[in-house]
Amino acid sequence: MRKVDQDHTRFRDIVRGRIKRDLRKFVTSGEMIGRQGGKAVSIPIPQIQLPRFRYGKNQKQGVGQGEGEEGQPVPGQEPGQGEAGEDPGQHSLEVDVGLDELAQILGEELELPNIEPRGKKAIRTQAGRFTGISRSGPKSLRHFKRTFKEALKRQIASGTYDPDNPVIVPIEEDHRYRFLSTREEPQASAAVIYMMDVSGSMGREQKEIVRIEAFWIDTWLRSQYKNLEVAYIVHDAAAHLVDQHTFFHLRESGGTKISSAYELCLRLIDDRFPAHEWNLYPFHFSDGDNWSSRDTERCVDLLKNGILPKCNQFSYGQVKSAYGSGQFKKDLDGVFRGDDKVVTSDILDRDGILPSIKTFLGKGR
Amino acid sequence: MGELTPELARYRDEIRELAARYGLDFYEVVFELVDYDELNMIAAYGGFPTRYPYWRFGMEYEQLSKSYSYGLSKIYELVINNDPCYAYLMRSNSLTDQKLVMAHVYGHCDFFKNNYWFSKTPRKMMDITANHGARIRRYMDRHGVEPVEHFIDLVLSLDNLIDIHSPFISRDASGTRSPAVGSGDDDDTGRIRAKDYMDRYINPPEYLAAQRRKAAEQRAASRRHPAEPARDVLKFLLQNAPLEGWQQDILAMLREEAYYFAPQGMTKIMNEGWAVFWHSYLMTRHIVEASEVIHYADAHSGTLATRPGQINPYKLGVELFKHIEHRWDVGKFGDEYEACEDEEERRAWNRPTNKGRDKIFQVRSIYNDVSFVDEFVDAEFAEAQKMYVFGYDQSTGRYVVVDRDWRKVKKQLLDSLTNFGNPIIYVADANWSNRGELYLYHDWMGADLQFDAAMMTLRHVFEMWKRPVHLETRDEGEAKLFSYDGKEPVIREITGSRSPRDVVGTLQEQG
């Protein structure tokens, strides 16, 4: 390891520490981070510059060179943006953090346990890499360096090597070939099914909360599973399978029949994600207003006999809204008391996102 | 890292010989060929690969690597003030670039060796930094990385509070302290010996009263610690703060490094200007071949490009050196020229003396950026260089050209160069309020400090001093006292002190 790598690692540790401390801020701006798409996101870290006694920025004057009449703006600047002169102002440092790393930091901070995949149902895949060396093989896989090394060894040993005329001629037995060594890798696949209530009572802020929370849950689960499939279901009085964009942007209005979503979810599991091959995580977000208690009974029945036996954990997040009664969570809590496959949580506002994530993912199922 | 290729070594010898022929005088230069990653790494360490371990070097490295890989910036070369000089060349530079850079490097090395402000810098800095690195690593082994690193954080946030002139003078009054005036009987304080009948005239009562007052002030001052306001805050803390042995050692080492780097801040414009002057002189007269002209011109103009609202030290420096050379070549100096007030006549002045070359060599020896600008920026220069003062217009949020008057340009330039852009801060009293509190005084010259950073820095001072600390400064002219006692940061309005010698001894309780 080079010397600078140590200092660099140390710097990254400090950055991680800062991210941890500011995690709440980054989590509530999850949408922004998520929209960056790619693998790494830039996170501004203020004040990693050591504080010093230095001049402030406001009464800035300076000397420049070039064209421009007195009283005219200095050419070449964007309106409202002042980057002229030496800049002693407040610095913030942009560091790139991979989503994986972010998930890890989230995990450390929320003390999330690593998920124990359902072992017996894990699929095994064979992964092959050309890491071995063998004495026989096809010409195309010949390892030149090793071959010539062998030849050199043989020539030195037999005294035919002449340092002044270093010609090395490999013979058949010197030849070495790359060799495919395979090993079995257990592979767990997971599917997340997000269900969201989009009835009239779910406002913009409520959806925003669901969106941010879903992003972070996604990020965490992705760091735990290689293959993560995601499905989105929206429902009011009827449920639809939609794509991600629609899921977050749709604004419906109308009544609420939660059972419709659970029925669709169950059908989806049977069709696409057979339980013996998949680790299943259905999440349902709603403001807790259901059409009728009859429908709630139907939901409980669907959960008990359909969804729960097939999934790792069923999570229900109840977002506080001005109109919702919040009855549904009480009902679920009543029926499934003591069943640790059902996890429910209340999300009052944006600050409630982190604790809610911890509730959902804190069991490591 | 590697040695120069035979081809480059040949050019090096040629350039070295040319440089010497034109009178450049340098320590031997050791060129190393490095790839971009090595160069970024060395640059992150300020040129000293063996420096102490510290996170900030890792941060700089990341920033340099990133901006290099995004194509935002590229370091051509790096040269270290040391005997021998070390210069790092980027392996991937084109041959033309390498020649330019080598010529440039000889300019820097001549400057390091001959400029007066560098004369007190240690020339075995490679060894010294390596030694510092080893010692700090040992402290980390013994006391743990965290406390040592934290202490380095503290010191580095104060390392601009040094006295850049102190290597050249002795400010310590030790030994020269005269016995306190009027230490004995108050009555004959300041009385001038006189015959009785003259006494009334020679020692009138007002005079005696003034003398007594002065003596009282001096006595008060001599009880004060430090006796004179201390500009070298680091040194004061080193000698007076309750630090552990290893902390003192680290503070002393980092202070030494700060003093080593300070002249580079004080001569940025001159040093770069001098190097550009010589690379362009040698390249255009001797080294560049016909096929390389375009490439050379491109690279050269790249270094000299100015952006609006910014001063490019390379450009300003080289133009000013050329201006001086021209003036002394055509005899634009001396009493007669200075006395001439007719613009036209001054402009057309031509009494060939050909003293230009000698003059710029003299200038590179004894000036620094402040005196360089102060002495040589004149109306003709400011106009030719299209210099202006800009200011921030609150209403539009833009910078505007405020003035093109050369005197104002010069004043602004000098303001920004004074103390190389750092505020001047004194330790005024280390026993403030007679409670061992540390009183710092910011010599306010019109520009405000950045207050949030100042308060955080004050916390760092507190961590070293371990007693309450105060900083007197001004907010748009209104005197303010920043205080931190380990619990709550407080900002109070006060009646400002006139000078650091004269800070109010204690704070009047207000309400």
GROMACS .gro file of C-alpha atoms in nm, chain A residues 2-8 10-12 14 42 47-86 88-90 93-96, chain B residues 37 41 45 49 51 53-55 58-59 61-63 66 70 146 149 156-157 159-161 306 308-311 385-392 397-401 403-404 409 412-413 421 423 425 447-450 452-454 456-457 460 471:
model
  118
    2ARG     CA    1   0.134   0.339  -0.094
    3LYS     CA    2   0.171   0.608   0.164
    4VAL     CA    3  -0.085   0.830   0.001
    5ASP     CA    4  -0.338   0.549   0.010
    6GLN     CA    5  -0.323   0.548   0.388
    7ASP     CA    6  -0.390   0.919   0.401
    8HIS     CA    7  -0.660   0.877   0.144
   10ARG     CA    8  -0.809   0.814   0.649
   11PHE     CA    9  -0.973   1.098   0.459
   12ARG     CA   10  -1.247   0.868   0.334
   14ILE     CA   11  -1.350   1.109   0.802
   42SER     CA   12  -2.161   1.342  -0.529
   47GLN     CA   13  -1.627   2.255   0.619
   48ILE     CA   14  -1.381   1.976   0.580
   49GLN     CA   15  -1.145   2.264   0.523
   50LEU     CA   16  -0.990   2.346   0.855
   51PRO     CA   17  -1.129   2.666   1.000
   52ARG     CA   18  -0.888   2.958   0.992
   53PHE     CA   19  -0.884   3.324   1.062
   54ARG     CA   20  -0.944   3.443   0.710
   55TYR     CA   21  -1.126   3.716   0.527
   56GLY     CA   22  -1.493   3.684   0.454
   57LYS     CA   23  -1.646   3.709   0.114
   58ASN     CA   24  -1.902   3.986   0.108
   59GLN     CA   25  -1.706   4.305   0.081
   60LYS     CA   26  -1.499   4.147  -0.194
   61GLN     CA   27  -1.285   4.362  -0.409
   62GLY     CA   28  -1.004   4.265  -0.629
   63VAL     CA   29  -0.789   4.343  -0.925
   64GLY     CA   30  -0.852   4.205  -1.268
   65GLN     CA   31  -0.707   4.237  -1.612
   66GLY     CA   32  -0.898   4.281  -1.935
   67GLU     CA   33  -1.171   4.474  -2.111
   68GLY     CA   34  -1.467   4.649  -1.954
   69GLU     CA   35  -1.581   5.004  -1.887
   70GLU     CA   36  -1.594   5.143  -1.539
   71GLY     CA   37  -1.933   5.061  -1.394
   72GLN     CA   38  -1.986   4.768  -1.630
   73PRO     CA   39  -2.001   4.413  -1.507
   74VAL     CA   40  -1.680   4.216  -1.524
   75PRO     CA   41  -1.723   4.015  -1.843
   76GLY     CA   42  -1.764   3.643  -1.843
   77GLN     CA   43  -1.963   3.582  -1.529
   78GLU     CA   44  -2.300   3.428  -1.491
   79PRO     CA   45  -2.555   3.653  -1.325
   80GLY     CA   46  -2.576   3.595  -0.956
   81GLN     CA   47  -2.265   3.391  -0.947
   82GLY     CA   48  -1.946   3.538  -0.819
   83GLU     CA   49  -1.634   3.343  -0.870
   84ALA     CA   50  -1.398   3.627  -0.932
   85GLY     CA   51  -1.069   3.667  -0.761
   86GLU     CA   52  -0.913   3.445  -0.507
   88PRO     CA   53  -1.146   3.267   0.051
   89GLY     CA   54  -1.513   3.196   0.111
   90GLN     CA   55  -1.680   2.894   0.254
   93LEU     CA   56  -1.610   1.961  -0.075
   94GLU     CA   57  -1.780   1.724  -0.313
   95VAL     CA   58  -1.693   1.365  -0.260
   96ASP     CA   59  -1.810   1.073  -0.461
  402ASP     CA   60  -0.052   0.946  -1.052
  406MET     CA   61   0.066   1.215  -0.511
  410TYR     CA   62   0.227   1.631  -0.022
  414PRO     CA   63   0.664   1.254  -0.063
  416ARG     CA   64   0.585   1.404   0.481
  418PRO     CA   65   0.077   1.108   0.753
  419TYR     CA   66  -0.230   1.325   0.751
  420TRP     CA   67  -0.577   1.307   0.602
  423GLY     CA   68  -0.527   1.224   0.101
  424MET     CA   69  -0.797   1.478   0.030
  426TYR     CA   70  -0.470   1.370  -0.372
  427GLU     CA   71  -0.830   1.277  -0.439
  428GLN     CA   72  -0.906   1.625  -0.569
  431LYS     CA   73  -1.027   1.366  -0.991
  435TYR     CA   74  -1.199   1.472  -1.568
  511GLU     CA   75  -0.658   1.018   1.682
  514GLU     CA   76  -0.411   1.386   1.416
  521LEU     CA   77  -0.276   2.371   1.090
  522SER     CA   78  -0.583   2.584   1.143
  524ASP     CA   79  -0.050   2.807   1.084
  525ASN     CA   80  -0.119   3.128   0.895
  526LEU     CA   81  -0.062   3.319   1.219
  671THR     CA   82  -0.602   3.579  -1.787
  673PRO     CA   83  -1.173   3.836  -1.626
  674GLY     CA   84  -1.183   3.923  -1.260
  675GLN     CA   85  -0.866   3.741  -1.180
  676ILE     CA   86  -0.498   3.811  -1.166
  750GLN     CA   87  -0.207   4.563  -1.892
  751LYS     CA   88  -0.568   4.687  -1.882
  752MET     CA   89  -0.583   4.649  -1.508
  753TYR     CA   90  -0.892   4.741  -1.311
  754VAL     CA   91  -1.042   4.722  -0.966
  755PHE     CA   92  -1.360   4.524  -0.942
  756GLY     CA   93  -1.616   4.519  -0.667
  757TYR     CA   94  -1.924   4.325  -0.575
  762GLY     CA   95  -2.510   3.998  -0.745
  763ARG     CA   96  -2.237   4.058  -0.997
  764TYR     CA   97  -1.885   4.182  -0.995
  765VAL     CA   98  -1.843   4.513  -1.170
  766VAL     CA   99  -1.544   4.708  -1.291
  768ASP     CA  100  -1.210   5.181  -1.133
  769ARG     CA  101  -0.922   5.190  -1.378
  774VAL     CA  102  -0.543   4.938  -0.883
  777GLN     CA  103  -0.603   4.717  -0.412
  778LEU     CA  104  -0.334   4.484  -0.535
  786GLY     CA  105  -0.374   3.759   0.199
  788PRO     CA  106  -0.533   3.878   0.838
  790ILE     CA  107  -0.348   3.882   1.434
  812ALA     CA  108  -1.187   4.368   0.537
  813ASP     CA  109  -1.393   4.163   0.778
  814LEU     CA  110  -1.308   3.814   0.889
  815GLN     CA  111  -1.532   3.528   0.801
  817ASP     CA  112  -1.823   3.153   1.158
  818ALA     CA  113  -1.478   3.027   1.063
  819ALA     CA  114  -1.323   3.271   1.309
  821MET     CA  115  -1.440   2.779   1.506
  822THR     CA  116  -1.076   2.874   1.491
  825HIS     CA  117  -0.910   2.553   1.837
  836LEU     CA  118  -1.055   3.779   1.962
   0.00000   0.00000   0.00000
